Short mmCIF file of C-alpha atoms and ligand atoms in Angstrom, two decimals:
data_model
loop_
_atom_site.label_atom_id
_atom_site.label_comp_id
_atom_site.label_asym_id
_atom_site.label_seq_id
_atom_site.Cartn_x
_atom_site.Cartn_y
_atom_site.Cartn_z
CA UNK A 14 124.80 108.33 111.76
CA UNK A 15 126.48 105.15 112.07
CA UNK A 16 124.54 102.43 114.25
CA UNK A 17 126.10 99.53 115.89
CA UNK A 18 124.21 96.00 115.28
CA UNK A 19 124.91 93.46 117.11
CA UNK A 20 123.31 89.86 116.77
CA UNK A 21 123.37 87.04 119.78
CA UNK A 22 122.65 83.39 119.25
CA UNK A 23 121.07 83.14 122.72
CA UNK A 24 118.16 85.29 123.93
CA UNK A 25 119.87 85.36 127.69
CA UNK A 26 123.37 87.35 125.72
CA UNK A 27 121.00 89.33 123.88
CA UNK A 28 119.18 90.29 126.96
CA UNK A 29 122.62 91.44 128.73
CA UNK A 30 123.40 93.05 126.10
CA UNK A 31 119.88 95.46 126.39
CA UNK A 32 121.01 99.31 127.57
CA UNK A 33 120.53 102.50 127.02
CA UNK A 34 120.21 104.19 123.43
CA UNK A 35 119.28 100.50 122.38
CA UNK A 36 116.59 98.64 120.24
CA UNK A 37 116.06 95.10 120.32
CA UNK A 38 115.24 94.47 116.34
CA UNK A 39 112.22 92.30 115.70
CA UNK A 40 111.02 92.09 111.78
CA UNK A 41 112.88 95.70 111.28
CA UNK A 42 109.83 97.48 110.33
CA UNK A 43 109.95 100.17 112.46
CA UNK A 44 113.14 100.22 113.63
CA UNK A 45 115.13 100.43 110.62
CA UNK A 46 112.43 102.75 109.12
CA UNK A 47 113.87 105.05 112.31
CA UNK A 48 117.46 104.75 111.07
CA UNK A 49 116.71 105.53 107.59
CA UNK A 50 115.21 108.68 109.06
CA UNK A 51 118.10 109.38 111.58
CA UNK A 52 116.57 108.27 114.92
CA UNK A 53 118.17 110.44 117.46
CA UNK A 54 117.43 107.98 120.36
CA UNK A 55 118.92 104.98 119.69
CA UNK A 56 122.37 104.28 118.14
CA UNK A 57 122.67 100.23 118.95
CA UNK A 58 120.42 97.41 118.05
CA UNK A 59 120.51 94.07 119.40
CA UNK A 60 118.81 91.03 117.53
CA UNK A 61 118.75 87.43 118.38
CA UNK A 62 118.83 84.11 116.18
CA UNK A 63 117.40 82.53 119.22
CA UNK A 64 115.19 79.88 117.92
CA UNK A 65 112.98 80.60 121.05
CA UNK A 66 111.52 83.64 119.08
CA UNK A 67 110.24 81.63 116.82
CA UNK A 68 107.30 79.08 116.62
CA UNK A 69 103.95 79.17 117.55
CA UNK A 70 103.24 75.79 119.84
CA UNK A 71 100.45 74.73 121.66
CA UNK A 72 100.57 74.11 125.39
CA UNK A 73 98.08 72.54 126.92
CA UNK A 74 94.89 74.61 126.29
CA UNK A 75 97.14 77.62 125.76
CA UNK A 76 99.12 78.83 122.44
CA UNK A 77 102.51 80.03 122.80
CA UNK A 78 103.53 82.64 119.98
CA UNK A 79 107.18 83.42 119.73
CA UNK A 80 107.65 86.97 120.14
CA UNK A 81 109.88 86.78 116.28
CA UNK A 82 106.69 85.00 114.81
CA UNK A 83 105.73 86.88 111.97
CA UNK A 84 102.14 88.03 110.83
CA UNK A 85 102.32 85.84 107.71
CA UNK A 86 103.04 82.79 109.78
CA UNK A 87 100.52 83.39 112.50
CA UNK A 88 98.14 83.57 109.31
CA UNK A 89 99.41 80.04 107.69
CA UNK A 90 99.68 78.44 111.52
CA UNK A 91 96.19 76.54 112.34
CA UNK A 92 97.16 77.20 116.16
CA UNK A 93 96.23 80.56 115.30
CA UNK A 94 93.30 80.40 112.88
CA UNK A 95 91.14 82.60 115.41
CA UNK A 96 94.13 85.58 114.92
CA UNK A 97 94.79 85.04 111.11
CA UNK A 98 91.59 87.84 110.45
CA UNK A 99 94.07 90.30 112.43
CA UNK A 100 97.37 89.68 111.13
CA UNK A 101 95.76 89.78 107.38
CA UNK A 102 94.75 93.29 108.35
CA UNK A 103 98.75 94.51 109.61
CA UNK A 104 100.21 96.11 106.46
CA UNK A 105 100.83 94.94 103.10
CA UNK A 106 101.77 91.50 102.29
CA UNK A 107 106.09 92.34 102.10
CA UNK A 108 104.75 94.11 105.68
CA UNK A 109 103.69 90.78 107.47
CA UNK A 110 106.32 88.82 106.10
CA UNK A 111 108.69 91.30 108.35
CA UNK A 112 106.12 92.37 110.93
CA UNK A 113 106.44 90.32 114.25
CA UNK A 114 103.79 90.02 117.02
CA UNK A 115 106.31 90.92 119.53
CA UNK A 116 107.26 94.17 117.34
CA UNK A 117 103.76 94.79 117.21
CA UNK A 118 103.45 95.17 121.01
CA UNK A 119 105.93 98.55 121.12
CA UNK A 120 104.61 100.35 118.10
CA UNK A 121 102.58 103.70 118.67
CA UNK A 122 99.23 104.28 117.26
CA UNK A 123 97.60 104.19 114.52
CA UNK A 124 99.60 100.62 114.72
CA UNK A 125 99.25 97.98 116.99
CA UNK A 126 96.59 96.10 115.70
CA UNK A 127 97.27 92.58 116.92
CA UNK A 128 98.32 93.69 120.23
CA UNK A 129 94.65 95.08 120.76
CA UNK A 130 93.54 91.90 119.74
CA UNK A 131 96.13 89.84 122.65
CA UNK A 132 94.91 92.75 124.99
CA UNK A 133 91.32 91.56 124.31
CA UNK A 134 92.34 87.96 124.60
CA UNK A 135 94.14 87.74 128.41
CA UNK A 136 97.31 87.40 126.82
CA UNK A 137 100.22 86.85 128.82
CA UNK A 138 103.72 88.83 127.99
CA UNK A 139 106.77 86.55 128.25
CA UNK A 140 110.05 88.22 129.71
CA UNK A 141 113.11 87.00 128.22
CA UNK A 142 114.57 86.89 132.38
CA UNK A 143 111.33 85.11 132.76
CA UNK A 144 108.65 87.04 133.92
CA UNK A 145 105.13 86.84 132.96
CA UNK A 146 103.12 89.69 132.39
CA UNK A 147 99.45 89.78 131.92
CA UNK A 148 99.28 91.85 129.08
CA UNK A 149 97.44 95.08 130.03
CA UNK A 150 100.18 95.13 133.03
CA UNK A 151 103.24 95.23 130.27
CA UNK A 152 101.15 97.76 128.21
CA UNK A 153 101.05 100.07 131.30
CA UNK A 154 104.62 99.80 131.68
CA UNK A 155 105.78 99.47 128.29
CA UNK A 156 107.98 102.26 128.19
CA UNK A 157 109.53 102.32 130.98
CA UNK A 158 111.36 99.56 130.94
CA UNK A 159 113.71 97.82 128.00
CA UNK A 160 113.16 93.84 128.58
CA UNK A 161 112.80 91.66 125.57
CA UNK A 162 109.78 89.59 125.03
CA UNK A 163 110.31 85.85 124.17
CA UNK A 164 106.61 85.21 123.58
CA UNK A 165 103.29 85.72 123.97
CA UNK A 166 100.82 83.22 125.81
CA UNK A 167 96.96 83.07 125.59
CA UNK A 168 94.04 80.93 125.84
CA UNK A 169 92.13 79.62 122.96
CA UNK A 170 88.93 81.24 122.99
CA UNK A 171 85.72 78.58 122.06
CA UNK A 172 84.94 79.20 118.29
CA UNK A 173 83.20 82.27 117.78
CA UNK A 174 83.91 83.83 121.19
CA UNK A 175 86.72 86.35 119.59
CA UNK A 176 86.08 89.21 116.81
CA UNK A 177 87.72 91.82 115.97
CA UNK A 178 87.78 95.22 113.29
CA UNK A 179 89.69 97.34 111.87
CA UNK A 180 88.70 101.15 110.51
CA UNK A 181 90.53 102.19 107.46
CA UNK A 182 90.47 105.01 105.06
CA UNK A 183 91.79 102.59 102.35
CA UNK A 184 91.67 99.22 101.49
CA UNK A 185 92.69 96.23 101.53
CA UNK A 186 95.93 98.12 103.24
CA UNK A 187 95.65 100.94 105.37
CA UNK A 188 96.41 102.39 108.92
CA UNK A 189 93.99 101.88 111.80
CA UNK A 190 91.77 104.99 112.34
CA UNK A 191 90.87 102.62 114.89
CA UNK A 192 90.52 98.84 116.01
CA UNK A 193 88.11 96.99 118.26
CA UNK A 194 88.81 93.18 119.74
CA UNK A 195 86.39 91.29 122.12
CA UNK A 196 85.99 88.76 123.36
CA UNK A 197 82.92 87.93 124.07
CA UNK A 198 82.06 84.73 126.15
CA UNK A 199 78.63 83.33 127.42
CA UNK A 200 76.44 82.88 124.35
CA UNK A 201 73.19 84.65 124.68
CA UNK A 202 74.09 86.29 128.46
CA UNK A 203 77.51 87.70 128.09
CA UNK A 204 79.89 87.62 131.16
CA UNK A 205 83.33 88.78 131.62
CA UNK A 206 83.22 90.16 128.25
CA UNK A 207 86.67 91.54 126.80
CA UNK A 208 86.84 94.70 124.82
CA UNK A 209 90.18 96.46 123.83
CA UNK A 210 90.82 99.37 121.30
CA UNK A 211 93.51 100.02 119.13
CA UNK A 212 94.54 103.60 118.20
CA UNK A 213 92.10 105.33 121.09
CA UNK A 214 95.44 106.10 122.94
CA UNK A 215 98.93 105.46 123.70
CA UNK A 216 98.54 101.95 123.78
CA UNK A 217 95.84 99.45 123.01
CA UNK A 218 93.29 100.23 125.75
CA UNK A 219 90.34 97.99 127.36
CA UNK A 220 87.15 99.85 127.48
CA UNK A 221 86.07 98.29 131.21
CA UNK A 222 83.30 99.79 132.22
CA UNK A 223 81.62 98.92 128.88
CA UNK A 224 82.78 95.17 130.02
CA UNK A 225 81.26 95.92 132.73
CA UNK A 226 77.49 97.04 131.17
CA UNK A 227 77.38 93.58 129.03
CA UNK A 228 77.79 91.23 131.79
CA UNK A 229 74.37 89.22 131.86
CA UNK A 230 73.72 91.47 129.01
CA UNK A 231 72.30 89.93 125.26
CA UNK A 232 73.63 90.93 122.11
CA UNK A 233 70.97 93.28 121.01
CA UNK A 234 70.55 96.87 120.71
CA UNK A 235 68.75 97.03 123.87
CA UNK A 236 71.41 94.64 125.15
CA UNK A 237 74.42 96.66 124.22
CA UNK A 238 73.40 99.91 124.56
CA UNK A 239 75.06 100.89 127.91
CA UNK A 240 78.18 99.23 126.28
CA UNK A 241 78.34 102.41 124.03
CA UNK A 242 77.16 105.00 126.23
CA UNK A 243 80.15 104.23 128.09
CA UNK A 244 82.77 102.74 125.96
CA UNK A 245 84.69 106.14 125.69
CA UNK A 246 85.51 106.32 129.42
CA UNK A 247 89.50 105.95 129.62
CA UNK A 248 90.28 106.33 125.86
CA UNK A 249 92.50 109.11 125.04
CA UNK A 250 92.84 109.28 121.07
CA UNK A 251 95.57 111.70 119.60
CA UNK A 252 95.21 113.62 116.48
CA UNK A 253 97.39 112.00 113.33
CA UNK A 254 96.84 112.42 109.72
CA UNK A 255 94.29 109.73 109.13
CA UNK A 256 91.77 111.53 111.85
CA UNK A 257 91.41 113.47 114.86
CA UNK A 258 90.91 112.45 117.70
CA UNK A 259 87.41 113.87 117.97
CA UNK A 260 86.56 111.40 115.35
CA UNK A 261 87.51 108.97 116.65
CA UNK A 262 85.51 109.12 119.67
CA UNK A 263 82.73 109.72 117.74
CA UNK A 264 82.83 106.89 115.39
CA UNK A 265 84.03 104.33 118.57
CA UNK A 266 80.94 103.74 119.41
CA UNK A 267 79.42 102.99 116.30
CA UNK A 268 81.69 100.43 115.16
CA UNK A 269 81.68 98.87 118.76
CA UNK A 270 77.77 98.96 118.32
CA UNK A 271 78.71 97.15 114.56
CA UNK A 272 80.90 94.27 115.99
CA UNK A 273 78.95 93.90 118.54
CA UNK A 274 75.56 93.16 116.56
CA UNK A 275 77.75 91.40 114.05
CA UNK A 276 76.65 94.16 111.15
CA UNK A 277 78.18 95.35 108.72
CA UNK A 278 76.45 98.73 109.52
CA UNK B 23 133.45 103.79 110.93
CA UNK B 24 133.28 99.90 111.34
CA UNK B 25 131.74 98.04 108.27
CA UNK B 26 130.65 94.15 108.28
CA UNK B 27 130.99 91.40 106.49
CA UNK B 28 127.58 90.01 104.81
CA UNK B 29 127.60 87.32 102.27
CA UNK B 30 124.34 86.03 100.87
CA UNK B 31 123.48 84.79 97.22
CA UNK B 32 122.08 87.95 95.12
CA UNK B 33 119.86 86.14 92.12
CA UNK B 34 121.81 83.34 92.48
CA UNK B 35 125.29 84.72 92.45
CA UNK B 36 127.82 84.44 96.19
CA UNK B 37 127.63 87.79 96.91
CA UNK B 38 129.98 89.18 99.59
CA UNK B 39 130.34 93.11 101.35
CA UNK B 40 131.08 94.85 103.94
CA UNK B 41 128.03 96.87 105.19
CA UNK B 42 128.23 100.27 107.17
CA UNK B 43 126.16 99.56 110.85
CA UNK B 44 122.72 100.07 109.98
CA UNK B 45 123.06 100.51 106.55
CA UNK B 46 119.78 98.75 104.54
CA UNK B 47 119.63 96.11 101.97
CA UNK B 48 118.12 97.91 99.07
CA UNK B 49 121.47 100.58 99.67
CA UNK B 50 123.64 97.41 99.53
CA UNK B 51 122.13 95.91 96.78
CA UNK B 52 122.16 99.07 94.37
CA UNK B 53 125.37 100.69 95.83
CA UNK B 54 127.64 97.72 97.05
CA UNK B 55 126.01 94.84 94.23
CA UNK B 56 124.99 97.15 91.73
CA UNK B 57 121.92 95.56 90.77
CA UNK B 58 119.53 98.93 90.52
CA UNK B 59 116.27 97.11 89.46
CA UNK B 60 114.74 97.74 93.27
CA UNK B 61 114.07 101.20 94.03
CA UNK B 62 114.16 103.78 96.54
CA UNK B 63 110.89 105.58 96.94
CA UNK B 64 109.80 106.16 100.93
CA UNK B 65 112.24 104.37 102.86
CA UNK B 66 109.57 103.69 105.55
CA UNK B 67 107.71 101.08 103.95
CA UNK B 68 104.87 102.33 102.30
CA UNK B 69 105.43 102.50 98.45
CA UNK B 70 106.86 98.67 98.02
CA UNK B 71 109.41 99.77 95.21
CA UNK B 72 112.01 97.76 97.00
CA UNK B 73 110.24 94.69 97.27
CA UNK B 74 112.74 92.12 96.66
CA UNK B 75 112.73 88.39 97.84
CA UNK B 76 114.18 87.08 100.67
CA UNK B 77 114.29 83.11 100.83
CA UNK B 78 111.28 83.03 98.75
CA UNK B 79 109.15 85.47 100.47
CA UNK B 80 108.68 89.41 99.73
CA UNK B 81 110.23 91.49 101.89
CA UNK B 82 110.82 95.24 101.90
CA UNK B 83 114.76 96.09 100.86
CA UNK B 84 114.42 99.41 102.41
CA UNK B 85 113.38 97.83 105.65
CA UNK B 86 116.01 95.29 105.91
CA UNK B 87 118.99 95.93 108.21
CA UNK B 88 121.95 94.19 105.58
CA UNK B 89 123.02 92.32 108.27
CA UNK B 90 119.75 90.22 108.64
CA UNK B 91 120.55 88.66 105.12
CA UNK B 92 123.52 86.55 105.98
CA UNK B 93 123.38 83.57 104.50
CA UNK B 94 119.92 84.37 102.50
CA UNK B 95 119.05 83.76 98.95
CA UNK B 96 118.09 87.50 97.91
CA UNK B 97 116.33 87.80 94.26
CA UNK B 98 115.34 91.48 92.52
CA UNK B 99 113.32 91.66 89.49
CA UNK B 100 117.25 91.34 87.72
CA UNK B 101 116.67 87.47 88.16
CA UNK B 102 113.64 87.32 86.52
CA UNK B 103 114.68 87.26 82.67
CA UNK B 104 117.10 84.92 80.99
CA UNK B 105 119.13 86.91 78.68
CA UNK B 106 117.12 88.44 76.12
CA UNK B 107 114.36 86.38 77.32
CA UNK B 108 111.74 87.87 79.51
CA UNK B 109 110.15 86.29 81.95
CA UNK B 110 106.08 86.22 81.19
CA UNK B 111 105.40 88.67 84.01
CA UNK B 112 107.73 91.07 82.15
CA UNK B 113 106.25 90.22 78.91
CA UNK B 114 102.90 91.25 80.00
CA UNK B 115 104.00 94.15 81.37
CA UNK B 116 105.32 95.46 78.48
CA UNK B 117 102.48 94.25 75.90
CA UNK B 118 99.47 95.07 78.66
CA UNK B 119 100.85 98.84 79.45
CA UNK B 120 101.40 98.30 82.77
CA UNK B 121 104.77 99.95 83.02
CA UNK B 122 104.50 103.70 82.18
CA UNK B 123 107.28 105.77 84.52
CA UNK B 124 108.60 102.13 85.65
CA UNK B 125 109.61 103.47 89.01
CA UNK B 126 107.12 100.82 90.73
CA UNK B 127 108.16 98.21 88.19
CA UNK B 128 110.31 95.81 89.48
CA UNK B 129 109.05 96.22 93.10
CA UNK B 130 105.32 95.30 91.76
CA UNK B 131 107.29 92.52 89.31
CA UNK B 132 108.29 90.79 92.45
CA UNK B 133 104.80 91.12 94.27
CA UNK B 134 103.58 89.33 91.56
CA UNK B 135 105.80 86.73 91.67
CA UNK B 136 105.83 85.68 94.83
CA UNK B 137 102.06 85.43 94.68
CA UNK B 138 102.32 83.16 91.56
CA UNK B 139 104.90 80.81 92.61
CA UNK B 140 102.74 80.56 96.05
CA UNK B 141 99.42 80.52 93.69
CA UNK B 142 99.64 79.75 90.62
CA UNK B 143 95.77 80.90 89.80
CA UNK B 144 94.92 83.74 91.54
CA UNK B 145 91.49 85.53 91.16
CA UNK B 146 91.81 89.16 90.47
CA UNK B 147 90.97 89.68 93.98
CA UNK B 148 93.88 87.89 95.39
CA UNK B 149 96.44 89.37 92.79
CA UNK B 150 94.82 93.04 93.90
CA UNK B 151 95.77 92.10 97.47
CA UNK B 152 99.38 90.48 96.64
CA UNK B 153 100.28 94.19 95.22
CA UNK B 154 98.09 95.99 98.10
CA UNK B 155 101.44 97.14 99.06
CA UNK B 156 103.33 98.34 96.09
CA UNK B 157 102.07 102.19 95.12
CA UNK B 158 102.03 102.87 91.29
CA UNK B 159 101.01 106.30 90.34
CA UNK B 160 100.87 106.42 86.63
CA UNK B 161 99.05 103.55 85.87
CA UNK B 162 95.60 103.01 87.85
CA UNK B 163 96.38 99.42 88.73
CA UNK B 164 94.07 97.91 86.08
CA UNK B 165 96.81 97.51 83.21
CA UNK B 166 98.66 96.09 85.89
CA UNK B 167 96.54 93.54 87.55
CA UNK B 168 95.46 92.44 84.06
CA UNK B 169 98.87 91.56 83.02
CA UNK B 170 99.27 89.51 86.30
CA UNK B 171 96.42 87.57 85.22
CA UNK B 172 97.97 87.07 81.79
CA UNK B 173 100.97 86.37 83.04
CA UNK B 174 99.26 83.69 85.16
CA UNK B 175 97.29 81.88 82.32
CA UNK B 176 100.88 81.90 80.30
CA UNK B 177 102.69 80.15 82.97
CA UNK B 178 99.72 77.98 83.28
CA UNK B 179 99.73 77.03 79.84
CA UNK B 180 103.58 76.25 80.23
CA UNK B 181 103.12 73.75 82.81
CA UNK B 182 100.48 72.24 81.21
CA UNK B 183 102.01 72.07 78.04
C1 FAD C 328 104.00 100.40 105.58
C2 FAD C 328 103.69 99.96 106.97
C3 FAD C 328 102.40 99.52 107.26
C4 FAD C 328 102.09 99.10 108.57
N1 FAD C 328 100.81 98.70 108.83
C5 FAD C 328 100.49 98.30 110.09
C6 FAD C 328 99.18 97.89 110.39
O1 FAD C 328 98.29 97.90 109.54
N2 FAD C 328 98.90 97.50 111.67
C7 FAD C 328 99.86 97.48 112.65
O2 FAD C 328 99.56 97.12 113.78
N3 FAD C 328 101.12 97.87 112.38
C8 FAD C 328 101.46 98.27 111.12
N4 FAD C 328 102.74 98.68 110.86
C9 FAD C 328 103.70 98.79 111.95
C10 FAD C 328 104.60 97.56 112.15
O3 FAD C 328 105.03 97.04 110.93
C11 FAD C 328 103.92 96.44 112.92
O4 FAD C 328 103.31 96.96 114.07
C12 FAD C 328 104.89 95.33 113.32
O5 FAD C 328 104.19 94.28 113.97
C13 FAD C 328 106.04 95.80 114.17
O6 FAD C 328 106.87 94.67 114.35
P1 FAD C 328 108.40 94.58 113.87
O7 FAD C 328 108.82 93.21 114.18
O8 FAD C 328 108.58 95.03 112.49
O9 FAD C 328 109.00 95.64 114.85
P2 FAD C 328 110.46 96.29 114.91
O10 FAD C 328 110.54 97.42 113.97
O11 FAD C 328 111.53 95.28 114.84
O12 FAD C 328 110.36 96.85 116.40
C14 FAD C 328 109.40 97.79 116.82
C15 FAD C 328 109.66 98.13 118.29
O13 FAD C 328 109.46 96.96 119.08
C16 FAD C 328 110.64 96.62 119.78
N5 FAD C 328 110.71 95.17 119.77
C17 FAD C 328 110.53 94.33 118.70
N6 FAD C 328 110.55 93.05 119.10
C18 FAD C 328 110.76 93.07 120.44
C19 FAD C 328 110.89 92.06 121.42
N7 FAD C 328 110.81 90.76 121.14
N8 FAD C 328 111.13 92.44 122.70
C20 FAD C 328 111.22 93.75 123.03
N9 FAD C 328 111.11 94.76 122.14
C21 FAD C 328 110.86 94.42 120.86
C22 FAD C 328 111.75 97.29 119.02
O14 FAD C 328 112.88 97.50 119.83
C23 FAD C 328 111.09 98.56 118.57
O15 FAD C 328 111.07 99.50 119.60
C24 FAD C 328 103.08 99.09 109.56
C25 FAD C 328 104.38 99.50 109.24
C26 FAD C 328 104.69 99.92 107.97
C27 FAD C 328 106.09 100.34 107.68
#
């Protein structure tokens, strides 16, 4: 199948140039992956040299990520110290040299690690024609619309606020058999905690009525336990090779209980 | 069908082609440029055979649209010796055993590379995760990781020679 790439020096040509039976090409990981397996649903791919894709720059008390920023330089980027944990854990190290954080917004599960961590952060989704989306808005739209995201902007969050884990079947590298971010503000009375999972459905998903049953809560087991009793509620897991998705709702709340009591088991 | 023209530098040699839409580096490299150290193993990403470097940094050949490369300094595990001479990740390759089949060779060659050029004294943790992405199959990973670390103190040694 031949496949038509085109590349724009602006972002505003390369967002005319969006239609049908089209991918916008971030680091390539998954879209060329497609072609080498003869994707049947797109034949065109538009990329960008737009230097607007790329940087990470601080603004104000929020950090602006360039949707072309790559995984390896969100881990070298002290703007971004709080995410490096997460990007170390996308793929192999030839992987984040490729992988972009706007990429990493469109993939389907098991991936999408770092997007559950910007869903758990209030990250807003930057529209190449300029809107801003708050994140969980642009993941329930996702795919039904073909925009491309310039970047990604969120708040700092005070040290020690944001954590975040990643399930595996093998390590140092492997695919999520789940992921957890939160946020978790408030010190020893948590309010408007944050909790997204990664892999527990179509798209990174926030577990709110488990937000909900930790505000004015404490981190301990007495603390968190209506956190897990209803964490599940609006997570939809598939079935894939690395486990079903019976597991997966039964290990959620375990590891939720882990990161939130900061244990290793 | 309408091909493009790509010129980068292939281990230091003006390369120039003209690329079928779509078509990958690692196919232009072995097909187009001839150079067959990088292989083809999963073309999705998950076996690192094709590893090559792109402007210093690994990068997987099978993932690369050609087109991206325009411009780029591309190296394979080809630029590694000099001549006859191998390079010391190649020599303790050979003398440690970690080559058996080879297929994963020159993808894990370049793994290792980039990792010592960025770090010149890796623990055996850090060399484990540089190659957490290349798949070898015959070997176990210990020969392998050893003769990193070898190859490590050698250059060492050079430099402070
Ligand atoms: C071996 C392997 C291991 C992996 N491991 C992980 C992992 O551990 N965790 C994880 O989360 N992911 C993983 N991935 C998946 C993937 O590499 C990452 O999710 C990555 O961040 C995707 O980004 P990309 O730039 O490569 O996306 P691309 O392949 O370029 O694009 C992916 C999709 O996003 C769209 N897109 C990209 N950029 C934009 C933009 N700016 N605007 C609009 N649309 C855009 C594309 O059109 C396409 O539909 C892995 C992939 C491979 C091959």
């Amino acid at each position: 199948m031949s496949i038509t790439v085109e590349t724009y020096a602006t972002l505003a040509e390369a967002t005319s140039a969006m239609r049908d039976k089209t991918q916008f090409l971030g680091g390539g990981t998954m879209v060329v992956r497609g072609i080498n397996y003869g994707a049947q649903d797109y034949n065109r791919v538009v990329r960008s040299t737009d230097a607007a894709l790329r940087g990470i720059r601080n603004e104000g008390n929020q950090i602006s990520i360039g949707a072309g920023v790559t995984m390896s330089q969100i881990m070298a980027s002290s703007s971004t110290d709080f995410l490096a944990p997460v990007a170390r854990l996308v793929g192999g190290p030839a992987i984040r040299n490729m992988a972009t954080a706007g990429g990493n917004l469109f993939v389907r599960p098991p991936y999408g690690d770092f997007g559950t961590a910007l869903l758990a952060l209030d990250a807003n989704v930057q529209m190449s024609d300029g809107q801003s989306l708050p994140i969980e808005r642009f993941y329930a739209q996702r795919d039904s619309q073909r925009g491309i995201v310039a970047a990604i902007l969120l708040p700092r969050p005070a040290h020690g606020v944001f954590r975040f884990r990643k399930v595996t079947r093998t390590k140092p590298k492997g695919a999520s058999v789940l992921s957890i971010a939160a946020t978790l503000p408030g010190g020893s009375r948590i309010t408007e905690a944050r909790i997204a999972f990664g892999a527990m459905g179509p798209t990174p998903l926030r577990a709110k009525e488990a937000e909900q049953a930790l505000e004015g809560a404490s981190l301990d087991a007495t603390g968190i336990q209506r956190a897990l009793d209803t964490c599940l509620n609006g997570l939809d897991p598939s079935d894939d090779s690395l486990a079903s998705g019976w597991y997966r709702r039964a290990v959620a709340p375990v590891h939720l209980r882990r990161l939130l009591l900061g244990k290793e088991s | 069908m309408t091909k493009s023209p790509v010129q980068f530098t292939l281990n230091g040699t003006e390369t120039g082609v003209f690329v079928n839409g779509g078509a990958n580096l690692l196919d232009v490299i072995r097909r187009e440029a001839g150079d067959l150290a990088p292989k083809l193993g999963c073309a999705q990403g998950g076996c690192g055979a094709c590893t090559v470097m792109i402007d210093g940094e690994t990068h997987l050949a099978c993932l690369t649209l050609a087109e991206t490369v325009e411009g780029k300094r591309v190296e394979t595990a080809t630029s590694l010796a000099n001549g006859p001479q191998l390079h010391p990740l190649q020599k303790a390759f050979v003398e440690g055993f970690a080559a058996q089949c080879g297929f994963c060779t020159p993808g894990m060659l370049m793994a290792a590379k980039a990792l010592l050029d960025a770090n010149p004294s890796p623990t055996r943790e850090q060399v484990t995760e540089a190659i957490a992405g290349n798949i070898c199959r015959c070997t176990g990973y210990e020969p392998i990781i050893n003769a990193i670390l070898t190859a490590a103190a050698e250059l060492r040694g050079r430099i402070s020679a």
